[in-house]
Amino acid sequence: MGKEKKQKIEVTEIFVAKACASMVYWGCITRTVDDLGNPVVFSRILMDDDGLLCAQASDQKELANNLNSMARMIVFEGLHDERGKTEEIFGSDFFLN
């Protein structure tokens, strides 16, 4: 027989952000190491209103706290409700959000 094809396995970690017990959002996390050799955990979670939660931390517990806090701010405090506006500053238009 010829060369056997190697099976490639890709592992994906699923992570959740909870605004409350009934509002749970999920996304994938990636783990890397920064230039100094410190661990870095990053997550992107798509919200219901097409907003994104993005957070980075040195460990999974800190990442969970950051994501949960942002999810609560979006759901209960309307963080994504304000879509920004354009202001003229020194004769040029700038988008502020």
PDB file of N, CA and C in Angstrom, residues 3-38:
ATOM      1  N   LYS A   3       1.391   5.515   0.855  1.00  0.00           N
ATOM      2  CA  LYS A   3       1.465   6.260   2.114  1.00  0.00           C
ATOM      3  C   LYS A   3       0.074   6.428   2.711  1.00  0.00           C
ATOM      4  N   GLU A   4       0.003   6.221   4.004  1.00  0.00           N
ATOM      5  CA  GLU A   4      -1.266   6.406   4.693  1.00  0.00           C
ATOM      6  C   GLU A   4      -1.462   7.885   5.005  1.00  0.00           C
ATOM      7  N   LYS A   5      -2.686   8.341   4.867  1.00  0.00           N
ATOM      8  CA  LYS A   5      -2.996   9.725   5.201  1.00  0.00           C
ATOM      9  C   LYS A   5      -3.129   9.851   6.719  1.00  0.00           C
ATOM     10  N   LYS A   6      -2.457  10.851   7.256  1.00  0.00           N
ATOM     11  CA  LYS A   6      -2.560  11.104   8.689  1.00  0.00           C
ATOM     12  C   LYS A   6      -3.824  11.912   8.954  1.00  0.00           C
ATOM     13  N   GLN A   7      -4.522  11.526   9.996  1.00  0.00           N
ATOM     14  CA  GLN A   7      -5.713  12.262  10.372  1.00  0.00           C
ATOM     15  C   GLN A   7      -5.303  13.479  11.184  1.00  0.00           C
ATOM     16  N   LYS A   8      -5.852  14.603  10.799  1.00  0.00           N
ATOM     17  CA  LYS A   8      -5.560  15.831  11.521  1.00  0.00           C
ATOM     18  C   LYS A   8      -6.712  16.106  12.481  1.00  0.00           C
ATOM     19  N   ILE A   9      -6.380  16.280  13.733  1.00  0.00           N
ATOM     20  CA  ILE A   9      -7.388  16.553  14.754  1.00  0.00           C
ATOM     21  C   ILE A   9      -7.187  17.977  15.244  1.00  0.00           C
ATOM     22  N   GLU A  10      -8.269  18.734  15.246  1.00  0.00           N
ATOM     23  CA  GLU A  10      -8.217  20.099  15.740  1.00  0.00           C
ATOM     24  C   GLU A  10      -9.111  20.200  16.966  1.00  0.00           C
ATOM     25  N   VAL A  11      -8.548  20.636  18.072  1.00  0.00           N
ATOM     26  CA  VAL A  11      -9.283  20.759  19.326  1.00  0.00           C
ATOM     27  C   VAL A  11      -9.720  22.211  19.493  1.00  0.00           C
ATOM     28  N   THR A  12     -10.986  22.419  19.774  1.00  0.00           N
ATOM     29  CA  THR A  12     -11.524  23.761  19.981  1.00  0.00           C
ATOM     30  C   THR A  12     -12.098  23.831  21.387  1.00  0.00           C
ATOM     31  N   GLU A  13     -11.708  24.854  22.118  1.00  0.00           N
ATOM     32  CA  GLU A  13     -12.250  25.059  23.457  1.00  0.00           C
ATOM     33  C   GLU A  13     -13.410  26.032  23.377  1.00  0.00           C
ATOM     34  N   ILE A  14     -14.527  25.646  23.947  1.00  0.00           N
ATOM     35  CA  ILE A  14     -15.704  26.500  24.000  1.00  0.00           C
ATOM     36  C   ILE A  14     -15.727  27.185  25.365  1.00  0.00           C
ATOM     37  N   PHE A  15     -16.069  28.459  25.356  1.00  0.00           N
ATOM     38  CA  PHE A  15     -16.066  29.253  26.579  1.00  0.00           C
ATOM     39  C   PHE A  15     -17.375  30.031  26.639  1.00  0.00           C
ATOM     40  N   VAL A  16     -17.915  30.259  27.811  1.00  0.00           N
ATOM     41  CA  VAL A  16     -19.184  30.972  27.937  1.00  0.00           C
ATOM     42  C   VAL A  16     -19.020  32.263  28.730  1.00  0.00           C
ATOM     43  N   ALA A  17     -19.907  33.205  28.426  1.00  0.00           N
ATOM     44  CA  ALA A  17     -20.052  34.423  29.218  1.00  0.00           C
ATOM     45  C   ALA A  17     -21.500  34.445  29.694  1.00  0.00           C
ATOM     46  N   LYS A  18     -21.690  34.681  30.985  1.00  0.00           N
ATOM     47  CA  LYS A  18     -23.039  34.672  31.537  1.00  0.00           C
ATOM     48  C   LYS A  18     -23.400  36.060  32.042  1.00  0.00           C
ATOM     49  N   ALA A  19     -24.466  36.629  31.460  1.00  0.00           N
ATOM     50  CA  ALA A  19     -24.992  37.889  31.980  1.00  0.00           C
ATOM     51  C   ALA A  19     -25.832  37.598  33.219  1.00  0.00           C
ATOM     52  N   CYS A  20     -26.567  36.490  33.175  1.00  0.00           N
ATOM     53  CA  CYS A  20     -27.336  35.977  34.309  1.00  0.00           C
ATOM     54  C   CYS A  20     -27.560  34.495  34.028  1.00  0.00           C
ATOM     55  N   ALA A  21     -28.281  33.820  34.897  1.00  0.00           N
ATOM     56  CA  ALA A  21     -28.447  32.374  34.751  1.00  0.00           C
ATOM     57  C   ALA A  21     -29.155  31.990  33.461  1.00  0.00           C
ATOM     58  N   SER A  22     -30.048  32.840  32.960  1.00  0.00           N
ATOM     59  CA  SER A  22     -30.803  32.491  31.753  1.00  0.00           C
ATOM     60  C   SER A  22     -30.209  33.073  30.477  1.00  0.00           C
ATOM     61  N   MET A  23     -29.184  33.907  30.577  1.00  0.00           N
ATOM     62  CA  MET A  23     -28.565  34.530  29.405  1.00  0.00           C
ATOM     63  C   MET A  23     -27.109  34.120  29.330  1.00  0.00           C
ATOM     64  N   VAL A  24     -26.844  33.121  28.495  1.00  0.00           N
ATOM     65  CA  VAL A  24     -25.497  32.576  28.354  1.00  0.00           C
ATOM     66  C   VAL A  24     -25.087  32.682  26.893  1.00  0.00           C
ATOM     67  N   TYR A  25     -23.885  33.191  26.650  1.00  0.00           N
ATOM     68  CA  TYR A  25     -23.339  33.342  25.306  1.00  0.00           C
ATOM     69  C   TYR A  25     -22.044  32.549  25.231  1.00  0.00           C
ATOM     70  N   TRP A  26     -21.788  31.937  24.074  1.00  0.00           N
ATOM     71  CA  TRP A  26     -20.601  31.100  23.981  1.00  0.00           C
ATOM     72  C   TRP A  26     -19.751  31.492  22.784  1.00  0.00           C
ATOM     73  N   GLY A  27     -18.484  31.175  22.888  1.00  0.00           N
ATOM     74  CA  GLY A  27     -17.524  31.419  21.821  1.00  0.00           C
ATOM     75  C   GLY A  27     -16.313  30.538  22.039  1.00  0.00           C
ATOM     76  N   CYS A  28     -15.321  30.698  21.216  1.00  0.00           N
ATOM     77  CA  CYS A  28     -14.101  29.886  21.296  1.00  0.00           C
ATOM     78  C   CYS A  28     -12.994  30.684  21.963  1.00  0.00           C
ATOM     79  N   ILE A  29     -12.108  29.987  22.625  1.00  0.00           N
ATOM     80  CA  ILE A  29     -10.931  30.642  23.197  1.00  0.00           C
ATOM     81  C   ILE A  29      -9.681  30.092  22.528  1.00  0.00           C
ATOM     82  N   THR A  30      -8.678  30.915  22.507  1.00  0.00           N
ATOM     83  CA  THR A  30      -7.373  30.499  22.000  1.00  0.00           C
ATOM     84  C   THR A  30      -6.337  30.778  23.081  1.00  0.00           C
ATOM     85  N   ARG A  31      -5.370  29.912  23.131  1.00  0.00           N
ATOM     86  CA  ARG A  31      -4.295  30.053  24.114  1.00  0.00           C
ATOM     87  C   ARG A  31      -2.983  30.265  23.375  1.00  0.00           C
ATOM     88  N   THR A  32      -2.246  31.282  23.793  1.00  0.00           N
ATOM     89  CA  THR A  32      -0.940  31.570  23.207  1.00  0.00           C
ATOM     90  C   THR A  32       0.020  31.973  24.320  1.00  0.00           C
ATOM     91  N   VAL A  33       1.208  32.334  23.907  1.00  0.00           N
ATOM     92  CA  VAL A  33       2.232  32.809  24.832  1.00  0.00           C
ATOM     93  C   VAL A  33       2.753  34.133  24.281  1.00  0.00           C
ATOM     94  N   ASP A  34       2.908  35.154  25.142  1.00  0.00           N
ATOM     95  CA  ASP A  34       3.403  36.439  24.666  1.00  0.00           C
ATOM     96  C   ASP A  34       4.921  36.409  24.489  1.00  0.00           C
ATOM     97  N   ASP A  35       5.487  37.544  24.121  1.00  0.00           N
ATOM     98  CA  ASP A  35       6.931  37.625  23.844  1.00  0.00           C
ATOM     99  C   ASP A  35       7.807  37.303  25.052  1.00  0.00           C
ATOM    100  N   LEU A  36       7.256  37.491  26.242  1.00  0.00           N
ATOM    101  CA  LEU A  36       8.022  37.224  27.462  1.00  0.00           C
ATOM    102  C   LEU A  36       7.800  35.815  28.001  1.00  0.00           C
ATOM    103  N   GLY A  37       7.008  35.014  27.297  1.00  0.00           N
ATOM    104  CA  GLY A  37       6.760  33.648  27.715  1.00  0.00           C
ATOM    105  C   GLY A  37       5.584  33.481  28.663  1.00  0.00           C
ATOM    106  N   ASN A  38       4.809  34.549  28.876  1.00  0.00           N
ATOM    107  CA  ASN A  38       3.647  34.486  29.760  1.00  0.00           C
ATOM    108  C   ASN A  38       2.441  33.937  29.003  1.00  0.00           C
TER     109      ASN A  38
END
